[in-house]
Amino acid sequence: MPVVNVPCPFCGCLCDDIELMVHDGRIKSNRNGCAISKTKFLRHADDRLVGPSLRHSSGHELVSLATAVDHAARILSASKRPLVYGLSSTENDAHREAYRIAELVRGVVDNTSSVCHGPSILGTQDAGEPIGSLGEVRLRADLVVYWGSNPQVSHPRHLNRYTRPIGEFASKRTIWVVDVRRTVSAEAADAFYQIQPGHDLEVMSVLRALLRGHKLDCTEVGGLSIGQLQQMAESMRAAEYGVLFYGLGLTQSWGRHHNVDAAIRLVQELNEYAKWSMVPMRGHFNVAGANRTLTWTTGYPFAVDFSRGYPRYQPGEYTAVDLLQRGEVDALLNVAADPLASLPAAAVRHLRRIPVINLDPKRNLTSLIAEVNIPTAMAGIECDGVAVRMDGLPLYLRKVVEPPAGVLPDREVLRMIYDRMVSMR
């Protein structure tokens, strides 16, 4: 049976033109998807957690779902400083249930944006959010800049679907890559500007100065000559509609949110001459949704503390890495993430000392140390929901096959944990 127009739940592009062939409850083919998308759909049944389990000294023991939920509820109820983390690879309704748990136990809730595009959010809080839609970019942009991003690897269909589509605009469009090294994306671009590591803010500030007509008494900045920078500034000013896509090369290099602040102010400056926008290259398929649902619920996008009974926001204090490195957390509820594989060693060392409740469809490093593992349905393949694309557009995720017997969506398991905690009071 063909299933068309399926959004791909892998990266922030959420490509919604995937065509699947489903036969006898299994996905047999994936048309239009990139290599990662094909693997995600065709091998979704591989490496699964085989069932709810509790860890003992001799290893993990399979238990009933009710027993695992009861154990998870007891851990969270006994905790004095629990952390709810992850949430970027699940759908929005699961977020709501996770926030209810965090508020009930007066814990902290943080999502994976605190270790990727958190500086983007801080930058937009300082300087605004001149975002544009991917559809608008595809149809109107004549100058596209990828800054600190390698989309050919991280978002394999981004160029082909949004900035290099076949059509009347393709011949008019120019694509630049600005990065510290020549990447495969630079090879696919019309121009590549190599800057020195840690000099993004200076280069952007000089571009703003040149746009304003200031004369500079130096010959180069950040590895680019003044002549190159002057040429860049003039081309950006001459564009009819420009867009700046930026990645972790900007948000996680020296300067962090100050880099994003500088990029926003550069785009604001360019809007004096033409239409310009900027879009973060979000990684996990619903990390943008995690920021939005937490903002709708608490007023803040990540790093939210409920210990006083109301939400407080303080990146650097309530962010997961900082809490774990300081040893402040005494239990972790991890939803659809693998913190053991992605957080710094000092944070991981503390994770290994505290009880971890892990909700995920698949086996991963975190599942190896978790005290409680509960397998869940894969959002966008085995259960429906809503996710938010990198440009802020919400999209409906479709259920295309049934999950394994007895496996529920994240939202239902989280609701069971919440109800069990309430009944224990």
JSON list of N, CA and C in Angstrom, two decimals, residues 82-150:
[
{"chain": "A", "resi": 82, "resn": "PRO", "atom": "N", "xyz": [15.16, 16.24, 40.63]},
{"chain": "A", "resi": 82, "resn": "PRO", "atom": "CA", "xyz": [15.12, 15.47, 39.37]},
{"chain": "A", "resi": 82, "resn": "PRO", "atom": "C", "xyz": [15.26, 16.37, 38.15]},
{"chain": "A", "resi": 83, "resn": "LEU", "atom": "N", "xyz": [15.80, 15.79, 37.09]},
{"chain": "A", "resi": 83, "resn": "LEU", "atom": "CA", "xyz": [15.95, 16.49, 35.82]},
{"chain": "A", "resi": 83, "resn": "LEU", "atom": "C", "xyz": [15.18, 15.73, 34.75]},
{"chain": "A", "resi": 84, "resn": "VAL", "atom": "N", "xyz": [14.35, 16.44, 33.99]},
{"chain": "A", "resi": 84, "resn": "VAL", "atom": "CA", "xyz": [13.67, 15.87, 32.82]},
{"chain": "A", "resi": 84, "resn": "VAL", "atom": "C", "xyz": [14.39, 16.41, 31.60]},
{"chain": "A", "resi": 85, "resn": "TYR", "atom": "N", "xyz": [14.89, 15.51, 30.74]},
{"chain": "A", "resi": 85, "resn": "TYR", "atom": "CA", "xyz": [15.80, 15.95, 29.66]},
{"chain": "A", "resi": 85, "resn": "TYR", "atom": "C", "xyz": [15.46, 15.24, 28.35]},
{"chain": "A", "resi": 86, "resn": "GLY", "atom": "N", "xyz": [15.90, 15.85, 27.25]},
{"chain": "A", "resi": 86, "resn": "GLY", "atom": "CA", "xyz": [15.76, 15.25, 25.92]},
{"chain": "A", "resi": 86, "resn": "GLY", "atom": "C", "xyz": [14.68, 15.96, 25.13]},
{"chain": "A", "resi": 87, "resn": "LEU", "atom": "N", "xyz": [13.65, 15.19, 24.71]},
{"chain": "A", "resi": 87, "resn": "LEU", "atom": "CA", "xyz": [12.41, 15.72, 24.13]},
{"chain": "A", "resi": 87, "resn": "LEU", "atom": "C", "xyz": [12.52, 16.20, 22.69]},
{"chain": "A", "resi": 88, "resn": "SER", "atom": "N", "xyz": [13.69, 16.19, 22.08]},
{"chain": "A", "resi": 88, "resn": "SER", "atom": "CA", "xyz": [13.84, 16.76, 20.75]},
{"chain": "A", "resi": 88, "resn": "SER", "atom": "C", "xyz": [13.52, 15.76, 19.63]},
{"chain": "A", "resi": 89, "resn": "SER", "atom": "N", "xyz": [13.41, 14.48, 19.97]},
{"chain": "A", "resi": 89, "resn": "SER", "atom": "CA", "xyz": [13.08, 13.48, 18.97]},
{"chain": "A", "resi": 89, "resn": "SER", "atom": "C", "xyz": [11.77, 12.79, 19.31]},
{"chain": "A", "resi": 90, "resn": "THR", "atom": "N", "xyz": [10.86, 13.54, 19.87]},
{"chain": "A", "resi": 90, "resn": "THR", "atom": "CA", "xyz": [9.50, 13.05, 20.08]},
{"chain": "A", "resi": 90, "resn": "THR", "atom": "C", "xyz": [8.54, 14.18, 19.72]},
{"chain": "A", "resi": 91, "resn": "GLU", "atom": "N", "xyz": [7.24, 13.90, 19.83]},
{"chain": "A", "resi": 91, "resn": "GLU", "atom": "CA", "xyz": [6.27, 14.89, 19.34]},
{"chain": "A", "resi": 91, "resn": "GLU", "atom": "C", "xyz": [5.73, 15.78, 20.47]},
{"chain": "A", "resi": 92, "resn": "ASN", "atom": "N", "xyz": [4.98, 16.79, 20.09]},
{"chain": "A", "resi": 92, "resn": "ASN", "atom": "CA", "xyz": [4.63, 17.85, 21.04]},
{"chain": "A", "resi": 92, "resn": "ASN", "atom": "C", "xyz": [3.76, 17.39, 22.21]},
{"chain": "A", "resi": 93, "resn": "ASP", "atom": "N", "xyz": [2.86, 16.44, 21.99]},
{"chain": "A", "resi": 93, "resn": "ASP", "atom": "CA", "xyz": [2.01, 15.99, 23.10]},
{"chain": "A", "resi": 93, "resn": "ASP", "atom": "C", "xyz": [2.83, 15.31, 24.20]},
{"chain": "A", "resi": 94, "resn": "ALA", "atom": "N", "xyz": [3.91, 14.64, 23.80]},
{"chain": "A", "resi": 94, "resn": "ALA", "atom": "CA", "xyz": [4.79, 14.04, 24.81]},
{"chain": "A", "resi": 94, "resn": "ALA", "atom": "C", "xyz": [5.47, 15.13, 25.64]},
{"chain": "A", "resi": 95, "resn": "HIS", "atom": "N", "xyz": [5.78, 16.27, 25.01]},
{"chain": "A", "resi": 95, "resn": "HIS", "atom": "CA", "xyz": [6.38, 17.38, 25.77]},
{"chain": "A", "resi": 95, "resn": "HIS", "atom": "C", "xyz": [5.46, 17.81, 26.92]},
{"chain": "A", "resi": 96, "resn": "ARG", "atom": "N", "xyz": [4.17, 17.94, 26.58]},
{"chain": "A", "resi": 96, "resn": "ARG", "atom": "CA", "xyz": [3.21, 18.42, 27.59]},
{"chain": "A", "resi": 96, "resn": "ARG", "atom": "C", "xyz": [3.21, 17.49, 28.81]},
{"chain": "A", "resi": 97, "resn": "GLU", "atom": "N", "xyz": [3.23, 16.17, 28.57]},
{"chain": "A", "resi": 97, "resn": "GLU", "atom": "CA", "xyz": [3.21, 15.24, 29.70]},
{"chain": "A", "resi": 97, "resn": "GLU", "atom": "C", "xyz": [4.51, 15.30, 30.50]},
{"chain": "A", "resi": 98, "resn": "ALA", "atom": "N", "xyz": [5.62, 15.50, 29.83]},
{"chain": "A", "resi": 98, "resn": "ALA", "atom": "CA", "xyz": [6.91, 15.61, 30.53]},
{"chain": "A", "resi": 98, "resn": "ALA", "atom": "C", "xyz": [6.93, 16.87, 31.40]},
{"chain": "A", "resi": 99, "resn": "TYR", "atom": "N", "xyz": [6.37, 17.97, 30.91]},
{"chain": "A", "resi": 99, "resn": "TYR", "atom": "CA", "xyz": [6.35, 19.20, 31.71]},
{"chain": "A", "resi": 99, "resn": "TYR", "atom": "C", "xyz": [5.46, 19.05, 32.95]},
{"chain": "A", "resi": 100, "resn": "ARG", "atom": "N", "xyz": [4.38, 18.29, 32.81]},
{"chain": "A", "resi": 100, "resn": "ARG", "atom": "CA", "xyz": [3.50, 18.04, 33.97]},
{"chain": "A", "resi": 100, "resn": "ARG", "atom": "C", "xyz": [4.27, 17.30, 35.07]},
{"chain": "A", "resi": 101, "resn": "ILE", "atom": "N", "xyz": [5.08, 16.32, 34.65]},
{"chain": "A", "resi": 101, "resn": "ILE", "atom": "CA", "xyz": [5.88, 15.58, 35.64]},
{"chain": "A", "resi": 101, "resn": "ILE", "atom": "C", "xyz": [6.90, 16.50, 36.30]},
{"chain": "A", "resi": 102, "resn": "ALA", "atom": "N", "xyz": [7.60, 17.30, 35.50]},
{"chain": "A", "resi": 102, "resn": "ALA", "atom": "CA", "xyz": [8.61, 18.20, 36.06]},
{"chain": "A", "resi": 102, "resn": "ALA", "atom": "C", "xyz": [7.99, 19.16, 37.07]},
{"chain": "A", "resi": 103, "resn": "GLU", "atom": "N", "xyz": [6.81, 19.67, 36.75]},
{"chain": "A", "resi": 103, "resn": "GLU", "atom": "CA", "xyz": [6.15, 20.60, 37.67]},
{"chain": "A", "resi": 103, "resn": "GLU", "atom": "C", "xyz": [5.68, 19.88, 38.93]},
{"chain": "A", "resi": 104, "resn": "LEU", "atom": "N", "xyz": [5.17, 18.65, 38.77]},
{"chain": "A", "resi": 104, "resn": "LEU", "atom": "CA", "xyz": [4.66, 17.90, 39.93]},
{"chain": "A", "resi": 104, "resn": "LEU", "atom": "C", "xyz": [5.77, 17.62, 40.94]},
{"chain": "A", "resi": 105, "resn": "VAL", "atom": "N", "xyz": [6.96, 17.25, 40.44]},
{"chain": "A", "resi": 105, "resn": "VAL", "atom": "CA", "xyz": [8.06, 16.90, 41.36]},
{"chain": "A", "resi": 105, "resn": "VAL", "atom": "C", "xyz": [8.96, 18.08, 41.66]},
{"chain": "A", "resi": 106, "resn": "ARG", "atom": "N", "xyz": [8.57, 19.26, 41.15]},
{"chain": "A", "resi": 106, "resn": "ARG", "atom": "CA", "xyz": [9.37, 20.48, 41.34]},
{"chain": "A", "resi": 106, "resn": "ARG", "atom": "C", "xyz": [10.82, 20.28, 40.88]},
{"chain": "A", "resi": 107, "resn": "GLY", "atom": "N", "xyz": [10.93, 19.71, 39.69]},
{"chain": "A", "resi": 107, "resn": "GLY", "atom": "CA", "xyz": [12.25, 19.45, 39.13]},
{"chain": "A", "resi": 107, "resn": "GLY", "atom": "C", "xyz": [12.65, 20.49, 38.11]},
{"chain": "A", "resi": 108, "resn": "VAL", "atom": "N", "xyz": [13.61, 20.10, 37.28]},
{"chain": "A", "resi": 108, "resn": "VAL", "atom": "CA", "xyz": [14.13, 20.96, 36.22]},
{"chain": "A", "resi": 108, "resn": "VAL", "atom": "C", "xyz": [13.85, 20.27, 34.89]},
{"chain": "A", "resi": 109, "resn": "VAL", "atom": "N", "xyz": [13.45, 21.03, 33.89]},
{"chain": "A", "resi": 109, "resn": "VAL", "atom": "CA", "xyz": [13.26, 20.47, 32.55]},
{"chain": "A", "resi": 109, "resn": "VAL", "atom": "C", "xyz": [14.16, 21.22, 31.57]},
{"chain": "A", "resi": 110, "resn": "ASP", "atom": "N", "xyz": [14.88, 20.43, 30.77]},
{"chain": "A", "resi": 110, "resn": "ASP", "atom": "CA", "xyz": [15.79, 21.01, 29.78]},
{"chain": "A", "resi": 110, "resn": "ASP", "atom": "C", "xyz": [15.72, 20.12, 28.54]},
{"chain": "A", "resi": 111, "resn": "ASN", "atom": "N", "xyz": [15.93, 20.72, 27.36]},
{"chain": "A", "resi": 111, "resn": "ASN", "atom": "CA", "xyz": [15.95, 19.92, 26.13]},
{"chain": "A", "resi": 111, "resn": "ASN", "atom": "C", "xyz": [17.33, 20.01, 25.49]},
{"chain": "A", "resi": 112, "resn": "THR", "atom": "N", "xyz": [17.52, 19.27, 24.41]},
{"chain": "A", "resi": 112, "resn": "THR", "atom": "CA", "xyz": [18.87, 19.17, 23.83]},
{"chain": "A", "resi": 112, "resn": "THR", "atom": "C", "xyz": [19.33, 20.46, 23.16]},
{"chain": "A", "resi": 113, "resn": "SER", "atom": "N", "xyz": [18.45, 21.44, 23.03]},
{"chain": "A", "resi": 113, "resn": "SER", "atom": "CA", "xyz": [18.91, 22.70, 22.42]},
{"chain": "A", "resi": 113, "resn": "SER", "atom": "C", "xyz": [19.94, 23.39, 23.28]},
{"chain": "A", "resi": 114, "resn": "SER", "atom": "N", "xyz": [20.00, 23.06, 24.58]},
{"chain": "A", "resi": 114, "resn": "SER", "atom": "CA", "xyz": [20.99, 23.72, 25.45]},
{"chain": "A", "resi": 114, "resn": "SER", "atom": "C", "xyz": [22.42, 23.33, 25.08]},
{"chain": "A", "resi": 115, "resn": "VAL", "atom": "N", "xyz": [22.58, 22.23, 24.29]},
{"chain": "A", "resi": 115, "resn": "VAL", "atom": "CA", "xyz": [23.93, 21.86, 23.85]},
{"chain": "A", "resi": 115, "resn": "VAL", "atom": "C", "xyz": [24.09, 22.02, 22.33]},
{"chain": "A", "resi": 116, "resn": "CYS", "atom": "N", "xyz": [23.15, 22.71, 21.67]},
{"chain": "A", "resi": 116, "resn": "CYS", "atom": "CA", "xyz": [23.32, 22.96, 20.23]},
{"chain": "A", "resi": 116, "resn": "CYS", "atom": "C", "xyz": [22.92, 24.39, 19.88]},
{"chain": "A", "resi": 117, "resn": "HIS", "atom": "N", "xyz": [21.62, 24.65, 19.72]},
{"chain": "A", "resi": 117, "resn": "HIS", "atom": "CA", "xyz": [21.19, 25.99, 19.30]},
{"chain": "A", "resi": 117, "resn": "HIS", "atom": "C", "xyz": [20.66, 26.84, 20.45]},
{"chain": "A", "resi": 118, "resn": "GLY", "atom": "N", "xyz": [21.00, 26.49, 21.69]},
{"chain": "A", "resi": 118, "resn": "GLY", "atom": "CA", "xyz": [20.64, 27.36, 22.81]},
{"chain": "A", "resi": 118, "resn": "GLY", "atom": "C", "xyz": [21.14, 28.79, 22.60]},
{"chain": "A", "resi": 119, "resn": "PRO", "atom": "N", "xyz": [22.40, 28.97, 22.13]},
{"chain": "A", "resi": 119, "resn": "PRO", "atom": "CA", "xyz": [22.87, 30.34, 21.86]},
{"chain": "A", "resi": 119, "resn": "PRO", "atom": "C", "xyz": [22.03, 31.07, 20.81]},
{"chain": "A", "resi": 120, "resn": "SER", "atom": "N", "xyz": [21.42, 30.32, 19.88]},
{"chain": "A", "resi": 120, "resn": "SER", "atom": "CA", "xyz": [20.55, 30.97, 18.89]},
{"chain": "A", "resi": 120, "resn": "SER", "atom": "C", "xyz": [19.36, 31.62, 19.60]},
{"chain": "A", "resi": 121, "resn": "ILE", "atom": "N", "xyz": [18.81, 30.90, 20.58]},
{"chain": "A", "resi": 121, "resn": "ILE", "atom": "CA", "xyz": [17.66, 31.43, 21.31]},
{"chain": "A", "resi": 121, "resn": "ILE", "atom": "C", "xyz": [18.07, 32.65, 22.13]},
{"chain": "A", "resi": 122, "resn": "LEU", "atom": "N", "xyz": [19.23, 32.56, 22.78]},
{"chain": "A", "resi": 122, "resn": "LEU", "atom": "CA", "xyz": [19.69, 33.72, 23.56]},
{"chain": "A", "resi": 122, "resn": "LEU", "atom": "C", "xyz": [19.93, 34.92, 22.66]},
{"chain": "A", "resi": 123, "resn": "GLY", "atom": "N", "xyz": [20.48, 34.65, 21.46]},
{"chain": "A", "resi": 123, "resn": "GLY", "atom": "CA", "xyz": [20.72, 35.74, 20.51]},
{"chain": "A", "resi": 123, "resn": "GLY", "atom": "C", "xyz": [19.42, 36.39, 20.07]},
{"chain": "A", "resi": 124, "resn": "THR", "atom": "N", "xyz": [18.40, 35.58, 19.79]},
{"chain": "A", "resi": 124, "resn": "THR", "atom": "CA", "xyz": [17.12, 36.15, 19.35]},
{"chain": "A", "resi": 124, "resn": "THR", "atom": "C", "xyz": [16.43, 36.89, 20.49]},
{"chain": "A", "resi": 125, "resn": "GLN", "atom": "N", "xyz": [16.66, 36.44, 21.74]},
{"chain": "A", "resi": 125, "resn": "GLN", "atom": "CA", "xyz": [16.08, 37.17, 22.86]},
{"chain": "A", "resi": 125, "resn": "GLN", "atom": "C", "xyz": [16.72, 38.55, 23.00]},
{"chain": "A", "resi": 126, "resn": "ASP", "atom": "N", "xyz": [17.98, 38.67, 22.57]},
{"chain": "A", "resi": 126, "resn": "ASP", "atom": "CA", "xyz": [18.67, 39.97, 22.64]},
{"chain": "A", "resi": 126, "resn": "ASP", "atom": "C", "xyz": [18.30, 40.87, 21.47]},
{"chain": "A", "resi": 127, "resn": "ALA", "atom": "N", "xyz": [18.19, 40.27, 20.26]},
{"chain": "A", "resi": 127, "resn": "ALA", "atom": "CA", "xyz": [18.16, 41.11, 19.06]},
{"chain": "A", "resi": 127, "resn": "ALA", "atom": "C", "xyz": [16.96, 40.88, 18.15]},
{"chain": "A", "resi": 128, "resn": "GLY", "atom": "N", "xyz": [16.07, 39.92, 18.48]},
{"chain": "A", "resi": 128, "resn": "GLY", "atom": "CA", "xyz": [14.92, 39.67, 17.62]},
{"chain": "A", "resi": 128, "resn": "GLY", "atom": "C", "xyz": [15.12, 38.42, 16.77]},
{"chain": "A", "resi": 129, "resn": "GLU", "atom": "N", "xyz": [14.09, 38.06, 16.01]},
{"chain": "A", "resi": 129, "resn": "GLU", "atom": "CA", "xyz": [14.14, 36.83, 15.22]},
{"chain": "A", "resi": 129, "resn": "GLU", "atom": "C", "xyz": [13.69, 37.12, 13.79]},
{"chain": "A", "resi": 130, "resn": "PRO", "atom": "N", "xyz": [14.60, 37.50, 12.90]},
{"chain": "A", "resi": 130, "resn": "PRO", "atom": "CA", "xyz": [14.21, 37.81, 11.51]},
{"chain": "A", "resi": 130, "resn": "PRO", "atom": "C", "xyz": [14.10, 36.54, 10.67]},
{"chain": "A", "resi": 131, "resn": "ILE", "atom": "N", "xyz": [13.22, 35.63, 11.08]},
{"chain": "A", "resi": 131, "resn": "ILE", "atom": "CA", "xyz": [13.14, 34.32, 10.42]},
{"chain": "A", "resi": 131, "resn": "ILE", "atom": "C", "xyz": [12.24, 34.38, 9.19]},
{"chain": "A", "resi": 132, "resn": "GLY", "atom": "N", "xyz": [12.50, 33.50, 8.22]},
{"chain": "A", "resi": 132, "resn": "GLY", "atom": "CA", "xyz": [11.67, 33.37, 7.03]},
{"chain": "A", "resi": 132, "resn": "GLY", "atom": "C", "xyz": [11.34, 31.91, 6.82]},
{"chain": "A", "resi": 133, "resn": "SER", "atom": "N", "xyz": [10.36, 31.63, 5.98]},
{"chain": "A", "resi": 133, "resn": "SER", "atom": "CA", "xyz": [9.97, 30.23, 5.77]},
{"chain": "A", "resi": 133, "resn": "SER", "atom": "C", "xyz": [10.82, 29.59, 4.68]},
{"chain": "A", "resi": 134, "resn": "LEU", "atom": "N", "xyz": [10.96, 28.28, 4.74]},
{"chain": "A", "resi": 134, "resn": "LEU", "atom": "CA", "xyz": [11.73, 27.57, 3.72]},
{"chain": "A", "resi": 134, "resn": "LEU", "atom": "C", "xyz": [11.05, 27.66, 2.36]},
{"chain": "A", "resi": 135, "resn": "GLY", "atom": "N", "xyz": [9.71, 27.71, 2.37]},
{"chain": "A", "resi": 135, "resn": "GLY", "atom": "CA", "xyz": [8.99, 27.87, 1.10]},
{"chain": "A", "resi": 135, "resn": "GLY", "atom": "C", "xyz": [9.31, 29.20, 0.43]},
{"chain": "A", "resi": 136, "resn": "GLU", "atom": "N", "xyz": [9.39, 30.25, 1.24]},
{"chain": "A", "resi": 136, "resn": "GLU", "atom": "CA", "xyz": [9.73, 31.57, 0.71]},
{"chain": "A", "resi": 136, "resn": "GLU", "atom": "C", "xyz": [11.15, 31.59, 0.17]},
{"chain": "A", "resi": 137, "resn": "VAL", "atom": "N", "xyz": [12.04, 30.93, 0.90]},
{"chain": "A", "resi": 137, "resn": "VAL", "atom": "CA", "xyz": [13.43, 30.85, 0.44]},
{"chain": "A", "resi": 137, "resn": "VAL", "atom": "C", "xyz": [13.50, 30.14, -0.92]},
{"chain": "A", "resi": 138, "resn": "ARG", "atom": "N", "xyz": [12.80, 29.02, -1.01]},
{"chain": "A", "resi": 138, "resn": "ARG", "atom": "CA", "xyz": [12.83, 28.23, -2.25]},
{"chain": "A", "resi": 138, "resn": "ARG", "atom": "C", "xyz": [12.33, 29.03, -3.45]},
{"chain": "A", "resi": 139, "resn": "LEU", "atom": "N", "xyz": [11.33, 29.88, -3.24]},
{"chain": "A", "resi": 139, "resn": "LEU", "atom": "CA", "xyz": [10.71, 30.58, -4.35]},
{"chain": "A", "resi": 139, "resn": "LEU", "atom": "C", "xyz": [11.30, 31.95, -4.63]},
{"chain": "A", "resi": 140, "resn": "ARG", "atom": "N", "xyz": [11.90, 32.61, -3.61]},
{"chain": "A", "resi": 140, "resn": "ARG", "atom": "CA", "xyz": [12.24, 34.01, -3.81]},
{"chain": "A", "resi": 140, "resn": "ARG", "atom": "C", "xyz": [13.72, 34.35, -3.67]},
{"chain": "A", "resi": 141, "resn": "ALA", "atom": "N", "xyz": [14.47, 33.57, -2.88]},
{"chain": "A", "resi": 141, "resn": "ALA", "atom": "CA", "xyz": [15.83, 34.00, -2.54]},
{"chain": "A", "resi": 141, "resn": "ALA", "atom": "C", "xyz": [16.75, 34.01, -3.76]},
{"chain": "A", "resi": 142, "resn": "ASP", "atom": "N", "xyz": [17.54, 35.09, -3.90]},
{"chain": "A", "resi": 142, "resn": "ASP", "atom": "CA", "xyz": [18.54, 35.11, -4.97]},
{"chain": "A", "resi": 142, "resn": "ASP", "atom": "C", "xyz": [19.96, 35.05, -4.40]},
{"chain": "A", "resi": 143, "resn": "LEU", "atom": "N", "xyz": [20.13, 35.19, -3.08]},
{"chain": "A", "resi": 143, "resn": "LEU", "atom": "CA", "xyz": [21.43, 34.99, -2.45]},
{"chain": "A", "resi": 143, "resn": "LEU", "atom": "C", "xyz": [21.23, 34.19, -1.17]},
{"chain": "A", "resi": 144, "resn": "VAL", "atom": "N", "xyz": [21.85, 33.02, -1.11]},
{"chain": "A", "resi": 144, "resn": "VAL", "atom": "CA", "xyz": [21.74, 32.13, 0.05]},
{"chain": "A", "resi": 144, "resn": "VAL", "atom": "C", "xyz": [23.13, 31.97, 0.66]},
{"chain": "A", "resi": 145, "resn": "VAL", "atom": "N", "xyz": [23.22, 32.20, 1.98]},
{"chain": "A", "resi": 145, "resn": "VAL", "atom": "CA", "xyz": [24.50, 32.08, 2.68]},
{"chain": "A", "resi": 145, "resn": "VAL", "atom": "C", "xyz": [24.38, 31.00, 3.75]},
{"chain": "A", "resi": 146, "resn": "TYR", "atom": "N", "xyz": [25.25, 30.01, 3.70]},
{"chain": "A", "resi": 146, "resn": "TYR", "atom": "CA", "xyz": [25.36, 29.02, 4.78]},
{"chain": "A", "resi": 146, "resn": "TYR", "atom": "C", "xyz": [26.57, 29.41, 5.63]},
{"chain": "A", "resi": 147, "resn": "TRP", "atom": "N", "xyz": [26.32, 29.75, 6.87]},
{"chain": "A", "resi": 147, "resn": "TRP", "atom": "CA", "xyz": [27.42, 30.22, 7.74]},
{"chain": "A", "resi": 147, "resn": "TRP", "atom": "C", "xyz": [27.62, 29.20, 8.87]},
{"chain": "A", "resi": 148, "resn": "GLY", "atom": "N", "xyz": [28.82, 28.61, 8.93]},
{"chain": "A", "resi": 148, "resn": "GLY", "atom": "CA", "xyz": [29.10, 27.63, 9.98]},
{"chain": "A", "resi": 148, "resn": "GLY", "atom": "C", "xyz": [28.21, 26.41, 9.90]},
{"chain": "A", "resi": 149, "resn": "SER", "atom": "N", "xyz": [27.87, 26.00, 8.70]},
{"chain": "A", "resi": 149, "resn": "SER", "atom": "CA", "xyz": [26.96, 24.86, 8.52]},
{"chain": "A", "resi": 149, "resn": "SER", "atom": "C", "xyz": [27.43, 24.04, 7.32]},
{"chain": "A", "resi": 150, "resn": "ASN", "atom": "N", "xyz": [27.25, 22.72, 7.43]},
{"chain": "A", "resi": 150, "resn": "ASN", "atom": "CA", "xyz": [27.63, 21.80, 6.36]},
{"chain": "A", "resi": 150, "resn": "ASN", "atom": "C", "xyz": [26.41, 20.95, 5.99]}
]
